[in-house]
Coordinates of C-alpha atoms in Angstrom, one line a residue:
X121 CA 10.6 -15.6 -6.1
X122 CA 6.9 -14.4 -4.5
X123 CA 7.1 -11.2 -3.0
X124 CA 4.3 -10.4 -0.8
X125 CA 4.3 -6.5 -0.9
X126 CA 1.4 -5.3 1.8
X127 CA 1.9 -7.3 5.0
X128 CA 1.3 -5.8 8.5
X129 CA 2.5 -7.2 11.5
X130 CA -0.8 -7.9 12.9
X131 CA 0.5 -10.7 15.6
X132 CA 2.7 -8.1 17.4
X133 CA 3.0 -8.8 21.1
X134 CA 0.5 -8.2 23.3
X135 CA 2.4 -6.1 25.3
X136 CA 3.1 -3.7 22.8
X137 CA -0.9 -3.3 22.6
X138 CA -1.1 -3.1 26.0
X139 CA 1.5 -0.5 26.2
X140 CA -0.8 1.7 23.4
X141 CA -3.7 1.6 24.9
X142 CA -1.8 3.2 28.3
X143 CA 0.0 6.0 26.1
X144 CA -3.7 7.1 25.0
X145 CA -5.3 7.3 28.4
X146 CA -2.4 9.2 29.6
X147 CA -2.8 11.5 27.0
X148 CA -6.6 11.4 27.8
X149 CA -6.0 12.1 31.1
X150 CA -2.9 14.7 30.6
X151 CA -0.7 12.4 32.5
X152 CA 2.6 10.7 31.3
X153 CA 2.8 7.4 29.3
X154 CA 4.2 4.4 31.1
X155 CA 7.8 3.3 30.2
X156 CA 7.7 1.2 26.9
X157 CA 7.6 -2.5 27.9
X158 CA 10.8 -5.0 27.2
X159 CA 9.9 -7.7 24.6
X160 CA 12.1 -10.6 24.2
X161 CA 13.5 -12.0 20.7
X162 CA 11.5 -15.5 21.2
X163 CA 8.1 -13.3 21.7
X164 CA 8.7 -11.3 18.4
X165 CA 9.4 -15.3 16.9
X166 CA 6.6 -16.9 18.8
X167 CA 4.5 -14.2 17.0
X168 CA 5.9 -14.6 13.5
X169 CA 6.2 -18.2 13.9
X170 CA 3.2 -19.2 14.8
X171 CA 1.0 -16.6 12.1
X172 CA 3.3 -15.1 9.3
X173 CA 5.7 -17.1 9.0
X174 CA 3.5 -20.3 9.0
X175 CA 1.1 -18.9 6.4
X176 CA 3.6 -17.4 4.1
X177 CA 5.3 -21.5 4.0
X178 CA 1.6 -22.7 3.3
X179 CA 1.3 -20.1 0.2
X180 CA 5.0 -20.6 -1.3
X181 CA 5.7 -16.8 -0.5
X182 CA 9.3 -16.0 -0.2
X183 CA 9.8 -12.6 1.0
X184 CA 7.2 -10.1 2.6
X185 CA 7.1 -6.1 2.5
X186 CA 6.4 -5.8 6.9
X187 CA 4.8 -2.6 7.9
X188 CA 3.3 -2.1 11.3
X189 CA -0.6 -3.1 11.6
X190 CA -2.5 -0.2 9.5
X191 CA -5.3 -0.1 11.4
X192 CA -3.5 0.3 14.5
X193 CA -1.8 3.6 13.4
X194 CA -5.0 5.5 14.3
X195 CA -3.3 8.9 13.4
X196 CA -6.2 10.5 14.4
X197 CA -6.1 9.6 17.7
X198 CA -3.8 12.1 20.4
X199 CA -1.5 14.9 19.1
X200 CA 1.4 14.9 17.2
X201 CA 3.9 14.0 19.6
X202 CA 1.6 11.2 20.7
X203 CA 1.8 10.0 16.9
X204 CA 5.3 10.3 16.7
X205 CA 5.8 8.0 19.7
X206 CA 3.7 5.9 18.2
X207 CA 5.0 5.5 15.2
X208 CA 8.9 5.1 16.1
X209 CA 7.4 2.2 18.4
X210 CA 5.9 0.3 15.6
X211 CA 8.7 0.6 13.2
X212 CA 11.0 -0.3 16.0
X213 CA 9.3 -3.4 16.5
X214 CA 9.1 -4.4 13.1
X215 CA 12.8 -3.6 12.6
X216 CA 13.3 -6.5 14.6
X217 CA 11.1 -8.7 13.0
X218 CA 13.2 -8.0 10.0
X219 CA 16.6 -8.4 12.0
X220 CA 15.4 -11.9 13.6
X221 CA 14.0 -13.2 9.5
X222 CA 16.3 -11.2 7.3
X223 CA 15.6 -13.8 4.6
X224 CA 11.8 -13.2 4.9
X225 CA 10.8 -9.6 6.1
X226 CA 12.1 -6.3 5.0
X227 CA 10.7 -3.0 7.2
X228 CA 8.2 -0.8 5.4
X229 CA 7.5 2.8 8.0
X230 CA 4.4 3.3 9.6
X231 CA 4.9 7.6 9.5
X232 CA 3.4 10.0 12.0
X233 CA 0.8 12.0 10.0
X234 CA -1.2 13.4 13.0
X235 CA -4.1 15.4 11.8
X236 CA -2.6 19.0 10.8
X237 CA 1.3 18.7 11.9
X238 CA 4.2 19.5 9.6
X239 CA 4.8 17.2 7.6
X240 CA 8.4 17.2 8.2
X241 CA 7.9 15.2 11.4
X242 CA 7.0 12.4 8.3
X243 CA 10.2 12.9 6.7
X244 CA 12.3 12.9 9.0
X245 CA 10.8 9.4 10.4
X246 CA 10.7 8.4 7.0
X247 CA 14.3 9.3 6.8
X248 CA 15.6 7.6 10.2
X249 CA 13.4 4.0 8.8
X250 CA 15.4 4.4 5.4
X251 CA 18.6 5.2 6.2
X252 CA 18.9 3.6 9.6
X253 CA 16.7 0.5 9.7
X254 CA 16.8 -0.5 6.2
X255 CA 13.2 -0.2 5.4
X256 CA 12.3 -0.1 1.7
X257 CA 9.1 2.1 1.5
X258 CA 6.2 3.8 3.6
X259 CA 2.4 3.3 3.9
X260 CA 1.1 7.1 3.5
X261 CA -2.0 7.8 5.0
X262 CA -4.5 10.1 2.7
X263 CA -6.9 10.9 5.2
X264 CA -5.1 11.4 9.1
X265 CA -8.5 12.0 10.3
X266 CA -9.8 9.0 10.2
X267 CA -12.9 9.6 7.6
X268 CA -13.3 13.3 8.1
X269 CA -10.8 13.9 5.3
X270 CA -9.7 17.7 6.9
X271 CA -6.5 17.3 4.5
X272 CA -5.6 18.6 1.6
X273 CA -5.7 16.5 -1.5
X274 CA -2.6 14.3 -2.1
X275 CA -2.1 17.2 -4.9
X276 CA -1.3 19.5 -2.8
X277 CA 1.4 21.5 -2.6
X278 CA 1.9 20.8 1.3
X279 CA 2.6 17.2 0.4
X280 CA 5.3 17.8 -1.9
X281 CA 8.3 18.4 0.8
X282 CA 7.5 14.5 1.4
X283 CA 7.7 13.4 -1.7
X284 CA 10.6 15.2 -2.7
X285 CA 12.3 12.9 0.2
X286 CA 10.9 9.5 -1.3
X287 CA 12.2 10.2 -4.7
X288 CA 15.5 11.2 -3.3
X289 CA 15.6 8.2 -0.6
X290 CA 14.5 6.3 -4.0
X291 CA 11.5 4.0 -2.0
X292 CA 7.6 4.1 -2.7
X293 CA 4.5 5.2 -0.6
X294 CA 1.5 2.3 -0.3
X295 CA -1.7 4.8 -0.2
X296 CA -3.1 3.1 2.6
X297 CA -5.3 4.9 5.8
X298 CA -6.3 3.6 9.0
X299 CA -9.2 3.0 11.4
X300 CA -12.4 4.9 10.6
X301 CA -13.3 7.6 12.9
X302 CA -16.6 7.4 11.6
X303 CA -19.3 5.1 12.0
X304 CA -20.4 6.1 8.5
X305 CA -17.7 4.2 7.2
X306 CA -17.0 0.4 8.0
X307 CA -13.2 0.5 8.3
X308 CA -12.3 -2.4 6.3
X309 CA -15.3 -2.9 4.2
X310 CA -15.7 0.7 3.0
X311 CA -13.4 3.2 4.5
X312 CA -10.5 1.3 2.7
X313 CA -11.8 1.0 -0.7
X314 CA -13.5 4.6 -0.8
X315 CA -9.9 6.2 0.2
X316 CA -7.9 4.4 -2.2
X317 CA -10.8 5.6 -5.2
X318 CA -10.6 9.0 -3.1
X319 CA -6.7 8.9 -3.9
X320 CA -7.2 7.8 -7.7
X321 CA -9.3 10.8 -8.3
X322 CA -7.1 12.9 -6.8
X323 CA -3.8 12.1 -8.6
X324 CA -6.1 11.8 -11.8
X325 CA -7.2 15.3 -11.5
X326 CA -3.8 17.1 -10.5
X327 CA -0.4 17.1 -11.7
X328 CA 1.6 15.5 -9.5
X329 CA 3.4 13.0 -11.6
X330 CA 4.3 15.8 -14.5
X331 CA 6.1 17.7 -11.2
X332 CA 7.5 14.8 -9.8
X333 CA 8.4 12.0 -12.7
X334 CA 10.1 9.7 -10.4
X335 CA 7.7 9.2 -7.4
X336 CA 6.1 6.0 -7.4
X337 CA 3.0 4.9 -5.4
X338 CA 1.3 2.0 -4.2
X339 CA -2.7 1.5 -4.3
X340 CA -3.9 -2.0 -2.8
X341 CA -7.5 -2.9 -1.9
X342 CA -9.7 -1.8 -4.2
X343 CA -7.4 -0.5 -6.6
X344 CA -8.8 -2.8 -8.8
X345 CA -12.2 -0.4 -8.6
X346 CA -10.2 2.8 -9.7
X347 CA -12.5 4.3 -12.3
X348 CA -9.9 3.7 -15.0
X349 CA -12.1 2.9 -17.7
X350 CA -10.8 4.2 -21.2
X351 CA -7.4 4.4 -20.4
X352 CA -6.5 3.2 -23.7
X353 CA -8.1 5.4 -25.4
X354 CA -8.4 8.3 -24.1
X355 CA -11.5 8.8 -22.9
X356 CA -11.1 9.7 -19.0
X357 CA -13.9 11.1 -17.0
X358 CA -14.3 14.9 -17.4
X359 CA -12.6 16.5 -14.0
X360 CA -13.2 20.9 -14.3
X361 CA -10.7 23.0 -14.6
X362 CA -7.7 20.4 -14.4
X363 CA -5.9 18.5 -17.0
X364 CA -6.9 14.9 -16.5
X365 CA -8.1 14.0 -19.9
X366 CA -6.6 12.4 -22.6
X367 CA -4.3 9.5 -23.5
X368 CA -0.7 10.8 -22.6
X369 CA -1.7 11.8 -19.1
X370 CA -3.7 8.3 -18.9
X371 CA -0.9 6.7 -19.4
X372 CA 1.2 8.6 -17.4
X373 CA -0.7 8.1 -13.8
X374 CA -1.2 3.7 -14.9
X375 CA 2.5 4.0 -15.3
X376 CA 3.5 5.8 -11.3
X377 CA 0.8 4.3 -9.5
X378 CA 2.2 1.0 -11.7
X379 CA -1.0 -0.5 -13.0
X380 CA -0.9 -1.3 -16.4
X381 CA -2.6 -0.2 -19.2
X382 CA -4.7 -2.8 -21.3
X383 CA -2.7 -3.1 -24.6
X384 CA -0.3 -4.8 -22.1
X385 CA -2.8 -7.2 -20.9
X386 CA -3.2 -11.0 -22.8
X387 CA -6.0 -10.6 -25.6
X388 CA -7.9 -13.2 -23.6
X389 CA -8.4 -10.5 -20.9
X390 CA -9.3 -7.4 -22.7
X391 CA -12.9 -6.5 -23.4
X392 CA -14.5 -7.5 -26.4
X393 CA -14.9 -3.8 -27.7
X394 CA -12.9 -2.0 -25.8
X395 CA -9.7 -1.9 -23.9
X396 CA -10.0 -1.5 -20.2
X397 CA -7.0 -2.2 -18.0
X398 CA -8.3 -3.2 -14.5
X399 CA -11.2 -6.3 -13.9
X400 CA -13.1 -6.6 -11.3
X401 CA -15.7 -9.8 -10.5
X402 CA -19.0 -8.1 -9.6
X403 CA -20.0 -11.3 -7.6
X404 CA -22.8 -12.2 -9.6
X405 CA -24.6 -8.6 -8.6
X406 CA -26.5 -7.8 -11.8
X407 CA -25.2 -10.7 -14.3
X408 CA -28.6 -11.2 -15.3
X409 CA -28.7 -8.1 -17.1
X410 CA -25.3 -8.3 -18.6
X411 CA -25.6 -8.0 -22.5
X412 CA -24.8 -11.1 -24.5
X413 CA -21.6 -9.6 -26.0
X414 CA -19.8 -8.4 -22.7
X415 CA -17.7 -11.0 -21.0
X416 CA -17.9 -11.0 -17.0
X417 CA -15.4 -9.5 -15.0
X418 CA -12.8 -11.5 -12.9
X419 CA -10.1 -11.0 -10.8
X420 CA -6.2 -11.8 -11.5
X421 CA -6.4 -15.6 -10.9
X422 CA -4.3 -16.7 -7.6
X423 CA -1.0 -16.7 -8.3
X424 CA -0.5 -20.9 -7.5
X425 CA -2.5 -23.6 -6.8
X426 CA -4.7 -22.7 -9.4
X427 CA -5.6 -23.6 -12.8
X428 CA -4.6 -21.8 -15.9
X429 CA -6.8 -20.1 -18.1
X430 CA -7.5 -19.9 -21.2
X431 CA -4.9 -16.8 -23.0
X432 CA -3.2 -16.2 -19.6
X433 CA 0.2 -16.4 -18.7
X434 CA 1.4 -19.5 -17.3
X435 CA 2.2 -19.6 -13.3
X436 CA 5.9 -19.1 -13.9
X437 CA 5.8 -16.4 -16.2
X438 CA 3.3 -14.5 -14.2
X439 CA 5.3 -14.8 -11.2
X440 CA 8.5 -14.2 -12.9
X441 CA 6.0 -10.7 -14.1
X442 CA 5.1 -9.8 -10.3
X443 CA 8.5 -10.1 -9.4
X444 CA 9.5 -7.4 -11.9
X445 CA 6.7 -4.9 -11.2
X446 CA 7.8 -5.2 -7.4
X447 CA 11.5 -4.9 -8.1
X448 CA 11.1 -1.8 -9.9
X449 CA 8.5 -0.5 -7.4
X450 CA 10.6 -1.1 -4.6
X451 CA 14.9 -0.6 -6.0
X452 CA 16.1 -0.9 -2.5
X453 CA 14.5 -4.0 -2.4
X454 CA 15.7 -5.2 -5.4
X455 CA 19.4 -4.4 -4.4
X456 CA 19.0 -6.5 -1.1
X457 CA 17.5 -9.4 -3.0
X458 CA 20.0 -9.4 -5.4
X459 CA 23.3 -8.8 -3.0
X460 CA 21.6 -11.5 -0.8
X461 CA 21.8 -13.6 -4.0
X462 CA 25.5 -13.1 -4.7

């Protein structure tokens, strides 16, 4: 089975856009928010249909992890009551995306993490998604300020009231922000991959996983840049007056954040003279000074359609190796799959 874990519903109907764009000039203008607009079941499928659906036939995926469209969530914009709104739409909508394809979608939560509010208002939307709608996980936003980064480190004590929920709900977070505020930052193009190495650093250089052994978190984009380099063997990059060196608490963050270290990597991917868990192609930038002995960096080869190389894991066995690493990411998700298997 291919499990797509990071898709955003980034189809949704156009009058649910419509109806965002009204709640931020009313709170703009200090005015109330229109009534939030009835959408049929055959626009929702028109939507999925005609984009998700129809791509994830054309890739062989079988199931997808749905959150609402993450640039979209724009916690910076309006207060917190405005994000809360928000937020309960999007995870409303995508409810029903999962209620219409229950074979294909299951609901990850959008959460309302308006710049400075309690983050209580987080768990208890993150608790209404679990425990009512049957989501699996949450995309947590690092930075609500939109490239300002006002909040705390995700090491901070003020974050662990949420994560004390997730381990005890049992689901993940996906580090994952939204829309730059900033002009300094391209949203996509650097404001993504700069707060998911932001977020690396962080958990590297604090002790959240000795705290909290069971949380689990999610890094996409450019997790693949995370300075991890040395992992194996110890040799982490020197962080003041915190306890982020060393092999045992290497280990420790690959394992929660779920990337894994390079003695479990084929020998055909590890560097010639030393281990390093993560590759990243470097598009050519700089091969020409690349010494003789160091092999060039790729990424993990597409999953299908593509050909095998040399040392690496056939197509099945690598899938049946994603499948794993997202079942035990995601347990609720692995208890639907496997009751909807019975």
């Amino acid at each position: 089975m291919i499990i797509d874990c990071h898709g955003h519903y980034t189809t949704a109907p156009a009058a649910h856009t419509a109806w965002r764009e009204q709640q931020i000039a009313a709170w703009q203008a200090g005015t109330t928010p229109p009534a939030y607009p009835s959408i049929s079941d055959d626009e929702i499928r028109e939507t999925i249909e005609t984009s998700q659906l129809r791509l994830m036939d054309e890739r062989g995926i079988d199931v997808t992890l749905f959150s609402p469209r993450a640039s979209a969530m724009a916690h910076h914009v309006g207060d917190a009551a405005v994000s809360l709104e928000w937020s309960r739409r999007c995870n409303d909508l995508v409810h029903r995306v999962t209620t219409l394809f229950p074979d294909r979608f299951v609901g990850v939560s959008q959460l309302p993490q308006s710049p400075g509010a309690d983050i209580r208002g987080s768990v208890d939307e993150l608790r209404r998604c679990v425990e009512e709608l049957g989501f699996v996980g949450c995309n947590l936003n690092p930075d609500p300020s939109g490239g300002h980064w006002t909040s705390p480190a995700l090491t901070d004590r003020s974050w662990y009231p949420f994560y004390e929920a997730m381990v005890e709900l049992d689901v993940p977070a996906m580090v994952h922000v939204s829309a730059s505020a900033t002009p300094v930052f391209h949203a996509t193009g650097a404001y993504y991959i700069n707060a998911d190495t932001t977020a690396f650093m962080q958990l590297l250089q604090g002790t959240l996983f000795a705290d909290l052994p069971e949380l689990r978190l999610v890094i996409p984009h450019g997790g693949e840049r995370c300075p991890t380099t040395g992992a194996g063997t110890g040799d982490w990059p020197t962080c003041s007056g915190s306890p982020c060196r060393g092999h045992r608490h290497g280990q420790r963050l690959l394992r929660h954040l779920r990337l894994p270290p390079a003695g479990h990597r084929p020998a055909a991917r590890r560097h010639r003279h030393r281990e390093r868990p993560l590759r990243l192609r470097d598009g050519g930038c700089g091969a020409r000074h690349r010494p003789a002995h160091r092999s060039p960096l790729r990424r993990h080869p597409p999953l299908r359609g593509s050909r095998v190389r040399e040392g690496a894991l056939d197509e099945e066995r690598r899938a049946a190796v994603f499948e794993g690493n997202v079942r035990r990411v995601y347990p609720r998700l692995d208890a639907l799959l496997t009751a909807g298997a019975r």
